Short mmCIF file of C-alpha atoms and ligand atoms in Angstrom, two decimals:
data_model
loop_
_atom_site.label_atom_id
_atom_site.label_comp_id
_atom_site.label_asym_id
_atom_site.label_seq_id
_atom_site.Cartn_x
_atom_site.Cartn_y
_atom_site.Cartn_z
CA MET A 1 -247.17 -6.29 227.33
CA SER A 2 -247.91 -9.43 225.01
CA ALA A 3 -245.22 -10.87 222.65
CA ARG A 4 -245.59 -10.26 218.58
CA SER A 5 -246.47 -14.08 217.74
CA ILE A 6 -243.77 -15.32 215.55
CA PRO A 7 -244.46 -17.37 212.90
CA VAL A 8 -242.73 -20.63 212.69
CA ARG A 9 -241.34 -21.52 209.96
CA PRO A 10 -239.70 -24.75 209.55
CA ARG A 11 -239.64 -24.74 205.82
CA ARG A 12 -236.68 -21.78 205.92
CA ASN A 13 -234.48 -25.08 206.89
CA ARG A 14 -235.40 -27.06 203.63
CA LYS A 15 -235.27 -23.44 201.08
CA ASN A 16 -232.79 -25.11 198.80
CA PRO A 17 -230.25 -27.97 198.74
CA ALA A 18 -227.20 -26.30 200.46
CA VAL A 19 -229.33 -25.80 203.60
CA ARG A 20 -231.16 -28.70 203.56
CA GLY A 21 -227.51 -30.39 203.55
CA LEU A 22 -226.45 -27.76 206.25
CA VAL A 23 -229.46 -29.10 208.38
CA ARG A 24 -229.45 -33.51 206.95
CA GLU A 25 -229.73 -35.14 210.38
CA THR A 26 -228.88 -38.87 208.98
CA GLN A 27 -225.53 -39.00 206.48
CA LEU A 28 -225.71 -42.60 204.74
CA SER A 29 -221.76 -43.27 202.89
CA PRO A 30 -220.77 -45.92 201.30
CA ALA A 31 -218.40 -46.69 204.28
CA ASP A 32 -221.21 -47.83 206.10
CA LEU A 33 -222.59 -50.89 203.82
CA ILE A 34 -221.78 -54.45 203.71
CA TYR A 35 -222.44 -56.66 200.16
CA PRO A 36 -223.44 -59.78 201.10
CA LEU A 37 -222.46 -62.65 198.22
CA PHE A 38 -223.76 -65.81 197.11
CA ILE A 39 -221.02 -68.33 195.76
CA GLU A 40 -220.70 -71.48 194.57
CA GLU A 41 -218.21 -74.29 193.38
CA GLY A 42 -217.99 -74.11 189.55
CA ASP A 43 -216.22 -71.53 186.75
CA THR A 44 -219.92 -70.49 185.97
CA ASP A 45 -221.97 -67.12 187.45
CA THR A 46 -225.52 -68.00 187.55
CA PRO A 47 -227.92 -65.33 188.00
CA ILE A 48 -230.37 -66.02 191.23
CA GLU A 49 -233.93 -66.98 190.20
CA SER A 50 -235.65 -65.83 193.65
CA MET A 51 -233.53 -62.75 194.14
CA PRO A 52 -233.49 -60.99 190.59
CA GLY A 53 -230.30 -58.91 190.14
CA CYS A 54 -228.18 -61.23 192.82
CA THR A 55 -225.56 -63.53 191.44
CA ARG A 56 -224.17 -67.44 192.93
CA TRP A 57 -220.70 -66.46 191.96
CA SER A 58 -217.72 -68.83 191.14
CA LEU A 59 -214.51 -67.59 192.85
CA ASN A 60 -213.20 -65.54 189.76
CA GLY A 61 -216.87 -64.18 189.25
CA LEU A 62 -216.17 -63.11 193.43
CA ILE A 63 -213.20 -61.69 192.23
CA LYS A 64 -214.47 -58.76 189.72
CA GLU A 65 -217.68 -58.50 191.70
CA VAL A 66 -215.91 -57.78 195.11
CA GLY A 67 -213.84 -55.59 192.37
CA GLU A 68 -216.72 -52.77 191.15
CA ALA A 69 -218.22 -52.99 194.79
CA VAL A 70 -214.33 -51.65 195.93
CA ALA A 71 -214.74 -49.43 193.21
CA SER A 72 -218.16 -47.99 193.98
CA GLY A 73 -216.64 -47.29 197.31
CA VAL A 74 -218.39 -50.75 199.70
CA SER A 75 -215.23 -52.10 202.10
CA SER A 76 -216.86 -54.77 203.54
CA VAL A 77 -218.47 -58.01 201.91
CA VAL A 78 -219.76 -60.87 204.09
CA LEU A 79 -220.36 -64.45 202.11
CA PHE A 80 -222.86 -67.03 201.70
CA PRO A 81 -221.78 -70.20 199.99
CA ALA A 82 -224.50 -73.02 198.49
CA ILE A 83 -223.02 -76.07 199.54
CA VAL A 84 -223.48 -78.96 197.05
CA ASP A 85 -226.20 -81.79 198.55
CA SER A 86 -223.18 -84.13 198.74
CA LEU A 87 -221.73 -82.41 200.69
CA LYS A 88 -224.68 -81.46 203.37
CA THR A 89 -224.99 -84.27 206.14
CA PRO A 90 -226.41 -84.00 209.56
CA LEU A 91 -223.56 -82.90 211.83
CA ALA A 92 -222.18 -80.68 208.85
CA GLU A 93 -218.25 -81.52 208.99
CA GLU A 94 -218.06 -79.00 205.62
CA CYS A 95 -218.59 -75.68 207.27
CA TYR A 96 -214.73 -76.27 209.08
CA ASN A 97 -213.42 -78.04 206.13
CA PRO A 98 -209.67 -75.82 205.75
CA ASP A 99 -209.90 -76.79 201.63
CA GLY A 100 -213.86 -75.50 201.84
CA LEU A 101 -215.65 -72.67 199.08
CA VAL A 102 -215.87 -70.14 201.69
CA PRO A 103 -212.06 -70.99 203.23
CA ARG A 104 -210.93 -70.71 200.06
CA ALA A 105 -213.20 -67.58 198.56
CA ILE A 106 -212.21 -65.96 201.41
CA ALA A 107 -208.33 -66.52 201.34
CA ALA A 108 -208.92 -65.31 196.82
CA ILE A 109 -210.24 -62.11 197.99
CA LYS A 110 -207.64 -60.73 200.96
CA LYS A 111 -204.95 -61.81 198.29
CA GLU A 112 -206.54 -59.66 195.43
CA PHE A 113 -207.69 -57.12 197.97
CA PRO A 114 -205.90 -57.08 201.11
CA GLN A 115 -207.58 -54.18 202.53
CA VAL A 116 -211.35 -55.54 202.13
CA VAL A 117 -212.99 -56.96 205.45
CA VAL A 118 -214.41 -59.88 205.27
CA ILE A 119 -217.54 -60.95 207.32
CA THR A 120 -218.58 -64.81 206.83
CA ASP A 121 -221.79 -66.44 208.18
CA VAL A 122 -221.43 -68.44 211.20
CA ALA A 123 -224.36 -71.09 211.08
CA LEU A 124 -224.81 -74.64 210.33
CA ASP A 125 -227.83 -74.21 207.51
CA PRO A 126 -226.10 -74.51 204.25
CA TYR A 127 -223.80 -77.27 204.70
CA ASN A 128 -226.67 -79.61 207.48
CA SER A 129 -228.75 -82.06 205.27
CA GLU A 130 -232.03 -81.01 207.91
CA GLY A 131 -231.43 -77.40 206.80
CA HIS A 132 -231.36 -76.31 210.07
CA ASP A 133 -228.55 -73.23 211.51
CA GLY A 134 -228.15 -76.23 214.40
CA VAL A 135 -227.83 -79.85 214.79
CA VAL A 136 -231.27 -82.17 214.38
CA GLU A 137 -232.87 -84.41 216.82
CA LYS A 138 -235.92 -85.93 216.61
CA ASP A 139 -237.57 -87.75 219.59
CA GLU A 140 -239.80 -90.34 220.07
CA HIS A 141 -242.80 -88.47 218.48
CA GLY A 142 -241.21 -87.33 215.38
CA GLU A 143 -240.68 -83.93 216.69
CA LEU A 144 -237.65 -82.31 215.75
CA HIS A 145 -235.03 -80.68 217.83
CA ILE A 146 -232.25 -78.25 217.69
CA VAL A 147 -229.21 -79.14 220.01
CA ASN A 148 -227.85 -76.20 221.49
CA ASP A 149 -224.67 -77.04 222.94
CA GLN A 150 -223.27 -79.86 220.57
CA THR A 151 -224.10 -77.30 217.75
CA ILE A 152 -221.89 -74.77 219.46
CA ASP A 153 -219.16 -76.83 219.36
CA ILE A 154 -219.46 -77.11 215.37
CA LEU A 155 -220.17 -73.69 215.35
CA CYS A 156 -216.78 -72.69 217.12
CA GLN A 157 -214.86 -74.63 214.83
CA GLN A 158 -216.25 -73.42 211.80
CA ALA A 159 -215.55 -69.68 213.21
CA LEU A 160 -211.87 -70.90 213.69
CA CYS A 161 -212.00 -71.97 210.04
CA HIS A 162 -212.82 -68.51 208.36
CA ALA A 163 -210.41 -66.85 211.30
CA ARG A 164 -207.30 -69.13 209.60
CA ALA A 165 -208.68 -68.61 206.50
CA GLY A 166 -207.68 -64.93 207.06
CA ALA A 167 -211.29 -63.53 207.71
CA ASP A 168 -212.20 -60.60 209.54
CA ILE A 169 -215.08 -60.94 211.01
CA VAL A 170 -217.22 -64.01 211.98
CA ALA A 171 -221.10 -63.54 212.10
CA PRO A 172 -222.99 -66.51 213.98
CA SER A 173 -226.05 -66.27 212.85
CA ASP A 174 -227.82 -69.69 214.57
CA MET A 175 -229.41 -67.75 217.57
CA MET A 176 -228.12 -70.84 220.01
CA ASP A 177 -227.65 -69.70 223.71
CA GLY A 178 -223.86 -69.17 224.48
CA ARG A 179 -222.43 -68.80 221.13
CA VAL A 180 -220.50 -65.81 221.25
CA ALA A 181 -218.56 -66.91 224.52
CA ALA A 182 -217.73 -69.86 223.38
CA ILE A 183 -216.97 -68.72 219.58
CA ARG A 184 -214.81 -65.87 221.05
CA GLN A 185 -213.00 -68.27 223.94
CA THR A 186 -212.21 -70.56 220.46
CA LEU A 187 -210.96 -67.48 218.54
CA ASP A 188 -208.17 -66.52 221.86
CA ASP A 189 -207.69 -69.79 222.11
CA GLU A 190 -206.04 -70.43 219.08
CA HIS A 191 -204.30 -66.33 219.10
CA PHE A 192 -207.03 -65.08 217.16
CA ASP A 193 -207.87 -62.63 219.14
CA SER A 194 -208.20 -59.71 216.59
CA VAL A 195 -210.91 -61.55 214.73
CA SER A 196 -214.15 -59.67 215.61
CA ILE A 197 -217.63 -60.66 216.11
CA LEU A 198 -220.62 -59.47 214.78
CA SER A 199 -224.05 -61.10 216.56
CA TYR A 200 -226.70 -61.61 215.49
CA THR A 201 -228.09 -60.69 218.44
CA ALA A 202 -231.63 -59.79 217.78
CA LYS A 203 -232.75 -61.90 214.37
CA TYR A 204 -236.23 -62.89 213.87
CA ALA A 205 -238.27 -66.31 212.61
CA SER A 206 -238.95 -63.78 209.73
CA ALA A 207 -240.61 -65.07 206.19
CA TYR A 208 -238.78 -61.82 205.37
CA TYR A 209 -235.89 -64.83 204.53
CA GLY A 210 -237.53 -66.48 201.53
CA PRO A 211 -236.36 -65.96 198.92
CA PHE A 212 -232.07 -66.10 200.60
CA ARG A 213 -233.32 -69.96 201.20
CA GLY A 214 -234.13 -70.27 197.33
CA ALA A 215 -230.64 -68.58 196.79
CA LEU A 216 -229.23 -71.44 198.73
CA ASP A 217 -231.59 -74.09 198.38
CA SER A 218 -231.27 -73.89 202.42
CA ALA A 219 -235.06 -73.96 203.03
CA PRO A 220 -235.15 -76.24 206.78
CA LYS A 221 -236.46 -79.86 205.25
CA GLY A 222 -238.49 -80.26 207.85
CA GLY A 223 -240.29 -77.87 210.60
CA ASP A 224 -239.11 -74.10 211.10
CA LYS A 225 -236.83 -71.64 212.81
CA LYS A 226 -238.80 -70.76 215.48
CA THR A 227 -237.52 -72.46 218.67
CA TYR A 228 -234.43 -70.69 217.53
CA GLN A 229 -235.29 -67.38 215.84
CA MET A 230 -236.93 -64.74 218.18
CA ASP A 231 -240.29 -64.56 217.67
CA PRO A 232 -241.76 -61.11 215.19
CA ALA A 233 -244.14 -59.95 218.34
CA ASN A 234 -241.01 -59.25 220.88
CA ALA A 235 -239.47 -56.05 221.51
CA ARG A 236 -237.89 -56.16 225.22
CA GLU A 237 -235.93 -59.83 224.27
CA ALA A 238 -234.07 -58.52 222.21
CA LEU A 239 -232.82 -56.21 225.10
CA ARG A 240 -232.06 -59.47 226.68
CA GLU A 241 -230.37 -60.97 223.67
CA ALA A 242 -228.16 -57.30 223.61
CA ASP A 243 -227.64 -57.94 227.27
CA LEU A 244 -225.88 -61.58 226.58
CA ASP A 245 -224.18 -60.12 223.29
CA VAL A 246 -222.54 -57.52 225.26
CA ALA A 247 -221.45 -59.87 227.92
CA GLU A 248 -220.18 -63.07 226.22
CA GLY A 249 -217.76 -60.41 223.84
CA ALA A 250 -219.58 -59.72 220.94
CA ASP A 251 -218.33 -56.35 218.41
CA ILE A 252 -221.24 -55.61 217.04
CA LEU A 253 -224.67 -56.22 217.81
CA MET A 254 -226.74 -56.83 214.78
CA VAL A 255 -230.78 -56.76 213.90
CA LYS A 256 -232.54 -58.14 211.19
CA PRO A 257 -234.77 -58.15 209.19
CA ALA A 258 -233.74 -54.28 209.18
CA GLY A 259 -237.30 -52.06 207.63
CA PRO A 260 -240.16 -54.05 210.18
CA TYR A 261 -237.93 -53.76 212.85
CA LEU A 262 -236.56 -49.91 212.82
CA ASP A 263 -238.01 -49.83 216.55
CA ILE A 264 -236.25 -52.53 217.53
CA ILE A 265 -232.80 -50.65 216.14
CA ARG A 266 -233.19 -47.84 218.30
CA THR A 267 -233.64 -50.01 220.90
CA ILE A 268 -230.92 -51.55 221.16
CA ARG A 269 -229.20 -48.38 219.90
CA ASP A 270 -229.94 -46.06 223.36
CA ASN A 271 -229.05 -49.19 225.67
CA THR A 272 -226.09 -50.22 224.34
CA ASP A 273 -222.71 -48.40 223.59
CA LEU A 274 -221.13 -51.35 220.91
CA PRO A 275 -222.03 -50.66 217.23
CA VAL A 276 -225.44 -51.78 215.58
CA ALA A 277 -225.78 -53.45 212.57
CA ALA A 278 -228.86 -54.09 210.44
CA TYR A 279 -229.30 -56.12 208.07
CA GLN A 280 -231.54 -55.57 204.49
CA VAL A 281 -232.81 -58.79 204.04
CA SER A 282 -233.84 -60.87 200.66
CA GLY A 283 -237.49 -60.21 200.92
CA GLU A 284 -237.10 -56.56 201.63
CA TYR A 285 -234.83 -56.04 198.81
CA LEU A 286 -237.45 -58.43 197.15
CA MET A 287 -240.27 -56.48 197.50
CA ILE A 288 -238.13 -52.89 196.46
CA LYS A 289 -236.93 -54.85 192.99
CA SER A 290 -240.29 -56.38 191.93
CA ALA A 291 -241.86 -53.07 192.47
CA ALA A 292 -239.52 -51.10 190.68
CA LYS A 293 -239.29 -54.09 187.91
CA ASP A 294 -243.40 -52.35 186.72
CA GLY A 295 -241.85 -48.98 187.39
CA TRP A 296 -244.75 -49.10 190.70
CA ILE A 297 -242.18 -47.26 192.47
CA ASP A 298 -238.09 -46.28 191.64
CA GLU A 299 -236.20 -48.21 192.17
CA GLU A 300 -232.93 -45.90 193.11
CA LYS A 301 -234.92 -43.55 195.04
CA VAL A 302 -236.59 -45.84 197.45
CA ALA A 303 -233.42 -48.82 197.64
CA MET A 304 -232.14 -45.47 199.08
CA GLU A 305 -234.84 -44.05 201.34
CA SER A 306 -235.16 -47.55 202.96
CA LEU A 307 -231.35 -47.37 203.73
CA ILE A 308 -231.62 -43.65 205.45
CA GLY A 309 -234.62 -45.25 207.20
CA ILE A 310 -232.31 -47.99 208.52
CA LYS A 311 -229.49 -45.84 209.55
CA ARG A 312 -231.88 -43.06 211.60
CA ALA A 313 -233.05 -45.40 213.64
CA GLY A 314 -229.81 -46.15 214.74
CA ALA A 315 -227.92 -48.55 212.98
CA ASP A 316 -224.03 -48.01 212.84
CA MET A 317 -223.68 -49.89 209.46
CA ILE A 318 -226.51 -52.08 206.87
CA LEU A 319 -226.10 -55.41 205.10
CA THR A 320 -227.44 -54.44 201.95
CA TYR A 321 -228.38 -56.57 198.36
CA PHE A 322 -228.30 -52.95 196.79
CA ALA A 323 -224.67 -51.98 198.54
CA LYS A 324 -223.13 -51.47 195.28
CA ASP A 325 -226.24 -49.48 193.36
CA VAL A 326 -226.79 -47.58 195.80
CA ALA A 327 -222.71 -46.57 196.48
CA ARG A 328 -222.54 -45.64 193.27
CA GLN A 329 -225.71 -43.26 194.07
CA LEU A 330 -223.49 -41.92 196.84
CA LYS A 331 -220.86 -40.92 194.80
CA GLY A 332 -223.29 -39.13 191.86
C1 PBG B 1 -228.68 -68.57 207.91
C2 PBG B 1 -228.88 -67.03 207.49
C3 PBG B 1 -230.69 -67.08 206.51
C4 PBG B 1 -230.37 -64.95 206.41
C5 PBG B 1 -228.76 -65.37 206.81
N1 PBG B 1 -228.13 -65.93 207.39
C6 PBG B 1 -231.89 -67.35 206.86
C7 PBG B 1 -232.38 -68.13 207.32
O1 PBG B 1 -232.00 -67.58 208.89
O2 PBG B 1 -233.26 -68.74 207.11
C8 PBG B 1 -231.18 -64.60 205.68
C9 PBG B 1 -230.81 -63.42 204.99
C10 PBG B 1 -231.50 -62.81 204.29
O3 PBG B 1 -232.57 -63.39 204.26
O4 PBG B 1 -231.32 -61.97 203.00
N2 PBG B 1 -227.62 -68.77 208.91
#
């Protein structure tokens, strides 16, 4: 007896919005989103030329913007400071000044919105006169070297300074070897055992960071970041970095950029029990923004789809400059 051949009709599961809702595999929610915010000294808010739609906020402007983000349903922010040139030095001492811009911003947010999760970037580039994430040494041939262990000592002081100011999570973005363990140890020694580490685990040497460096005037003065950020061609190496970060005590592993590295997000998701974050970086944002500006694509829809794709690849949380807008869309 031959069985009746049953027509296979996957479209039945797409027949109306309610059915599509039932079978939907990936849900994006405002609770998944982390909103990166730029800050600067002074009383004025400066629109960022290289990143239309983004602003370098004064502390007052920052509080207003965090308020709007909270109203849209976003409850986590990550801070990026623009530091005045006069405070940039070879050893980036300003990065652990307790009265510096970042500690004041953390305190201001925590005072107004104690429930908001404040994340800080731990790296030297905004503070370093060379624009590198670590301390720069020049050899007799004029070659630049980023000095790993000396940098780590400074990163530990920076992380501690942020913890003292009230940061909930510190996020080392520098890619020095061994910095997660050192930061964990420093925080624990100072009784900040509840401050989490969101490690930039697989951070690639990416041209997609261009607009961000414009926003902060933080581009390297010489050389590039290829001796510490990862080669875009490598995937296995991301697993090696992930293993190290797990062993060193990271709480969350991050992949950056996000959209062009969905395979890396998936690989790390499949190989760790830790939460995975992904950073939709400035260049990814700008490509959508600029195409939408001339009406080539629909900004809202493409932004949403880009984030669903990142979540589907395995990210539990996403850093995105669209956070506030997308959260509003999700609220309907
Ligand atoms: C620096 C840092 C960078 C970004 C976040 N932290 C730039 C870089 O590594 O050069 C980029 C974010 C973006 O492009 O949106 N430590």
